[in-house]
Short mmCIF file of C-alpha atoms in Angstrom, two decimals:
data_model
loop_
_atom_site.label_atom_id
_atom_site.label_comp_id
_atom_site.label_asym_id
_atom_site.label_seq_id
_atom_site.Cartn_x
_atom_site.Cartn_y
_atom_site.Cartn_z
CA UNK A 1 -96.53 -9.45 19.80
CA UNK A 2 -98.47 -6.86 21.74
CA UNK A 3 -96.71 -3.57 21.84
CA UNK A 4 -97.17 -0.87 24.43
CA UNK A 5 -95.41 2.32 23.44
CA UNK A 6 -94.67 5.19 25.77
CA UNK A 7 -93.94 8.36 23.88
CA UNK A 8 -90.90 9.51 25.86
CA UNK A 9 -88.12 7.61 27.58
CA UNK A 10 -86.84 10.62 29.51
CA UNK A 11 -88.57 13.89 30.34
CA UNK A 12 -87.46 16.92 32.31
CA UNK A 13 -90.17 19.39 33.31
CA UNK A 14 -90.39 22.43 35.54
CA UNK A 15 -92.42 22.68 38.71
CA UNK A 16 -95.95 23.84 37.94
CA UNK A 17 -95.95 22.69 34.33
CA UNK A 18 -98.78 20.58 32.95
CA UNK A 19 -97.28 17.27 31.82
CA UNK A 20 -98.76 14.66 29.49
CA UNK A 21 -97.43 11.11 29.41
CA UNK A 22 -98.76 9.14 26.48
CA UNK A 23 -99.25 5.41 26.14
CA UNK A 24 -100.43 3.55 23.05
CA UNK A 25 -101.15 -0.17 22.66
CA UNK A 26 -101.76 -2.01 19.42
CA UNK A 27 -103.79 -5.06 20.46
CA UNK A 28 -107.26 -3.69 21.15
CA UNK A 29 -106.96 -4.32 24.90
CA UNK A 30 -109.74 -3.03 27.10
CA UNK A 31 -107.64 -2.68 30.26
CA UNK A 32 -104.89 -0.13 30.57
CA UNK A 33 -102.92 0.97 33.64
CA UNK A 34 -100.54 3.65 34.82
CA UNK A 35 -98.00 2.86 37.54
CA UNK A 36 -95.21 4.81 39.13
CA UNK A 37 -92.08 3.07 40.35
CA UNK A 38 -89.92 4.36 43.17
CA UNK A 39 -86.96 2.64 44.87
CA UNK A 40 -88.06 0.57 47.83
CA UNK A 41 -91.74 1.05 47.04
CA UNK A 42 -92.19 -1.16 44.01
CA UNK A 43 -94.84 -0.26 41.45
CA UNK A 44 -97.88 1.61 42.67
CA UNK A 45 -101.06 1.98 40.66
CA UNK A 46 -102.09 5.53 39.83
CA UNK A 47 -105.12 5.03 37.58
CA UNK A 48 -106.57 2.34 35.38
CA UNK A 49 -109.16 2.15 32.64
CA UNK A 50 -111.29 -0.78 31.52
CA UNK A 51 -112.89 0.87 28.51
CA UNK A 52 -112.95 4.07 26.49
CA UNK A 53 -113.83 7.05 28.67
CA UNK A 54 -113.93 4.78 31.74
CA UNK A 55 -111.37 5.29 34.47
CA UNK A 56 -110.86 4.36 38.07
CA UNK A 57 -108.50 5.62 40.71
CA UNK A 58 -105.72 3.39 41.83
CA UNK A 59 -103.81 3.58 45.08
CA UNK A 60 -102.10 6.95 44.57
CA UNK A 61 -104.23 9.15 42.26
CA UNK A 62 -103.58 12.47 44.00
CA UNK A 63 -102.00 15.01 41.67
CA UNK A 64 -102.80 12.99 38.56
CA UNK A 65 -105.61 12.62 36.07
CA UNK A 66 -106.06 10.43 33.00
CA UNK A 67 -107.73 10.49 29.64
CA UNK A 68 -108.88 7.65 27.41
CA UNK A 69 -110.65 9.02 24.37
CA UNK A 70 -109.66 6.09 22.13
CA UNK A 71 -109.22 2.48 23.06
CA UNK A 72 -105.57 2.34 22.09
CA UNK A 73 -104.43 5.45 23.94
CA UNK A 74 -104.26 6.10 27.67
CA UNK A 75 -102.77 9.39 28.79
CA UNK A 76 -101.52 10.33 32.25
CA UNK A 77 -101.73 14.02 33.11
CA UNK A 78 -99.86 15.84 35.83
CA UNK A 79 -101.94 19.00 36.19
CA UNK A 80 -99.21 20.94 37.97
CA UNK A 81 -95.99 18.99 38.23
CA UNK A 82 -94.20 18.91 41.56
CA UNK A 83 -90.76 17.62 42.53
CA UNK A 84 -92.29 14.70 44.44
CA UNK A 85 -93.66 13.43 41.14
CA UNK A 86 -90.14 12.75 39.91
CA UNK A 87 -90.30 9.03 39.21
CA UNK A 88 -90.38 6.24 36.64
CA UNK A 89 -93.82 5.89 35.07
CA UNK A 90 -94.89 2.61 33.51
CA UNK A 91 -97.93 1.98 31.35
CA UNK A 92 -99.44 -1.48 30.86
CA UNK A 93 -102.30 -3.05 28.96
CA UNK A 94 -104.12 -6.34 29.34
CA UNK A 95 -106.67 -8.48 27.57
CA UNK A 96 -109.75 -9.52 29.60
CA UNK A 97 -109.62 -12.38 32.08
CA UNK A 98 -107.67 -13.28 35.16
CA UNK A 99 -104.70 -14.97 33.57
CA UNK A 100 -101.48 -13.77 32.10
CA UNK A 101 -101.39 -11.18 29.38
CA UNK A 102 -100.08 -7.95 30.88
CA UNK A 103 -97.75 -6.04 28.61
CA UNK A 104 -95.68 -3.13 29.87
CA UNK A 105 -94.22 -0.18 28.07
CA UNK A 106 -90.54 0.63 28.45
CA UNK A 107 -91.23 3.41 30.95
CA UNK A 108 -90.82 7.17 31.11
CA UNK A 109 -88.35 8.59 33.58
CA UNK A 110 -89.75 11.97 34.57
CA UNK A 111 -87.67 14.52 36.42
CA UNK A 112 -89.41 17.61 37.78
CA UNK A 113 -87.03 20.45 38.61
CA UNK B 1 -107.30 -5.15 50.37
CA UNK B 2 -104.69 -7.13 48.53
CA UNK B 3 -101.10 -6.97 49.68
CA UNK B 4 -97.87 -8.50 48.43
CA UNK B 5 -94.83 -8.76 50.68
CA UNK B 6 -91.28 -9.34 49.52
CA UNK B 7 -88.99 -9.37 52.53
CA UNK B 8 -85.64 -9.63 50.75
CA UNK B 9 -84.52 -6.23 49.43
CA UNK B 10 -81.32 -7.77 48.04
CA UNK B 11 -79.95 -11.25 47.38
CA UNK B 12 -76.62 -12.62 46.16
CA UNK B 13 -76.15 -15.99 44.50
CA UNK B 14 -73.22 -17.74 42.90
CA UNK B 15 -73.43 -18.54 39.21
CA UNK B 16 -74.96 -21.99 38.53
CA UNK B 17 -76.54 -22.14 41.99
CA UNK B 18 -80.30 -22.14 42.61
CA UNK B 19 -81.94 -19.21 44.39
CA UNK B 20 -85.35 -18.70 45.98
CA UNK B 21 -87.01 -15.30 46.08
CA UNK B 22 -89.72 -15.02 48.70
CA UNK B 23 -93.21 -13.69 48.20
CA UNK B 24 -96.22 -13.79 50.49
CA UNK B 25 -99.62 -12.35 49.75
CA UNK B 26 -102.77 -11.43 51.54
CA UNK B 27 -106.22 -11.60 49.99
CA UNK B 28 -109.70 -12.72 50.90
CA UNK B 29 -110.52 -13.51 47.27
CA UNK B 30 -110.70 -17.13 46.17
CA UNK B 31 -109.88 -16.42 42.54
CA UNK B 32 -106.61 -14.66 41.91
CA UNK B 33 -103.44 -14.87 39.89
CA UNK B 34 -99.81 -14.60 40.96
CA UNK B 35 -97.06 -13.28 38.72
CA UNK B 36 -93.34 -12.80 38.75
CA UNK B 37 -91.64 -10.14 36.65
CA UNK B 38 -87.99 -9.42 36.01
CA UNK B 39 -86.77 -5.86 35.53
CA UNK B 40 -83.17 -5.52 34.30
CA UNK B 41 -81.33 -2.23 34.53
CA UNK B 42 -82.81 -1.23 31.16
CA UNK B 43 -86.17 -0.83 32.94
CA UNK B 44 -88.38 -3.12 30.87
CA UNK B 45 -90.74 -5.43 32.74
CA UNK B 46 -90.30 -9.02 31.59
CA UNK B 47 -93.01 -11.56 32.45
CA UNK B 48 -91.51 -14.73 33.93
CA UNK B 49 -94.21 -16.99 35.31
CA UNK B 50 -97.88 -17.15 36.29
CA UNK B 51 -99.82 -19.24 38.81
CA UNK B 52 -103.61 -19.28 39.07
CA UNK B 53 -105.14 -19.78 42.50
CA UNK B 54 -106.98 -22.89 41.31
CA UNK B 55 -103.97 -24.43 39.58
CA UNK B 56 -103.09 -27.62 41.41
CA UNK B 57 -99.58 -27.94 40.09
CA UNK B 58 -96.76 -25.49 40.57
CA UNK B 59 -96.03 -23.44 37.45
CA UNK B 60 -92.74 -23.91 35.65
CA UNK B 61 -91.20 -21.97 32.76
CA UNK B 62 -87.74 -23.18 31.81
CA UNK B 63 -85.37 -22.36 34.71
CA UNK B 64 -88.14 -20.64 36.65
CA UNK B 65 -90.57 -22.39 38.93
CA UNK B 66 -93.14 -21.02 41.31
CA UNK B 67 -93.43 -22.74 44.67
CA UNK B 68 -97.11 -22.14 45.39
CA UNK B 69 -98.26 -22.90 48.94
CA UNK B 70 -101.85 -21.74 49.06
CA UNK B 71 -102.52 -22.38 52.74
CA UNK B 72 -99.46 -20.34 53.68
CA UNK B 73 -100.26 -17.69 51.04
CA UNK B 74 -96.80 -18.01 49.64
CA UNK B 75 -95.61 -17.86 46.02
CA UNK B 76 -91.83 -18.09 46.00
CA UNK B 77 -89.86 -17.93 42.77
CA UNK B 78 -87.10 -20.50 42.30
CA UNK B 79 -84.43 -19.84 39.69
CA UNK B 80 -82.31 -22.87 38.95
CA UNK B 81 -78.76 -22.71 37.59
CA UNK B 82 -78.38 -18.96 37.97
CA UNK B 83 -76.71 -17.03 35.17
CA UNK B 84 -75.03 -13.62 35.19
CA UNK B 85 -77.91 -12.34 33.05
CA UNK B 86 -80.32 -13.12 35.88
CA UNK B 87 -78.99 -10.11 37.79
CA UNK B 88 -82.02 -7.81 37.97
CA UNK B 89 -84.89 -6.61 40.13
CA UNK B 90 -87.63 -9.18 40.60
CA UNK B 91 -91.22 -8.30 41.42
CA UNK B 92 -94.00 -10.51 42.70
CA UNK B 93 -97.51 -9.35 41.78
CA UNK B 94 -101.12 -10.40 42.18
CA UNK B 95 -104.34 -9.77 40.31
CA UNK B 96 -107.91 -10.69 41.16
CA UNK B 97 -111.09 -10.68 39.12
CA UNK B 98 -112.92 -8.23 41.36
CA UNK B 99 -110.31 -5.55 40.97
CA UNK B 100 -110.52 -4.58 37.32
CA UNK B 101 -107.61 -6.93 36.66
CA UNK B 102 -105.21 -4.48 38.21
CA UNK B 103 -101.86 -5.85 39.36
CA UNK B 104 -100.68 -5.23 42.91
CA UNK B 105 -96.91 -5.39 43.25
CA UNK B 106 -94.47 -6.13 46.02
CA UNK B 107 -91.49 -3.89 46.70
CA UNK B 108 -89.10 -6.11 44.78
CA UNK B 109 -85.90 -8.07 45.36
CA UNK B 110 -82.63 -7.02 43.75
CA UNK B 111 -80.77 -10.19 42.73
CA UNK B 112 -77.08 -10.17 41.93
CA UNK B 113 -75.44 -13.23 40.41
CA UNK B 114 -71.72 -13.52 41.10
CA UNK B 115 -68.99 -15.57 39.44
#
């Protein structure tokens, strides 16, 4: 089974801190994604990557950046955390092609105080 | 731009009854995929069912079926014989080949199964 591992289940950070959320997948997938989930808004795409060092903005990239130095690892970076970035963050990976095959991590609940 | 609409924020169903969760989508692409995910209170995203835009038959996976009406751009999820363990948030999502395979999600429907 494909595994997508997010390094932390819960995080509490202070306003202004630089925050790294890590995601690692073990199936050599090219495509990786970062979403944030908020009540009533569903999941919204922050950034995605289709290859090492390749990244594209999603629907809500403001305040975030990403890094993909190795195929298996996709990091989400909050350069200066703010309280409105308090949310659940979900990472996913996918093999090429249109069909099924998305695998999600278990999520990181980030609280910025 | 792709858009998924789920108009039911919350639904209740009696155990053993069938329930339909609504999903409509908007896209100008001809080739796309439609997904349903279940998210229990634990937070994990569980894949339920997939329908390709060129699939002629409605997808089924055990108690789950997808009522795909392409002309109406509708992809409703039908859960037969509801169980207490079906209580969860359900998300409809869409992907398309021109979009880097990214998934676009609806806002979700919270389903509660009652005795």
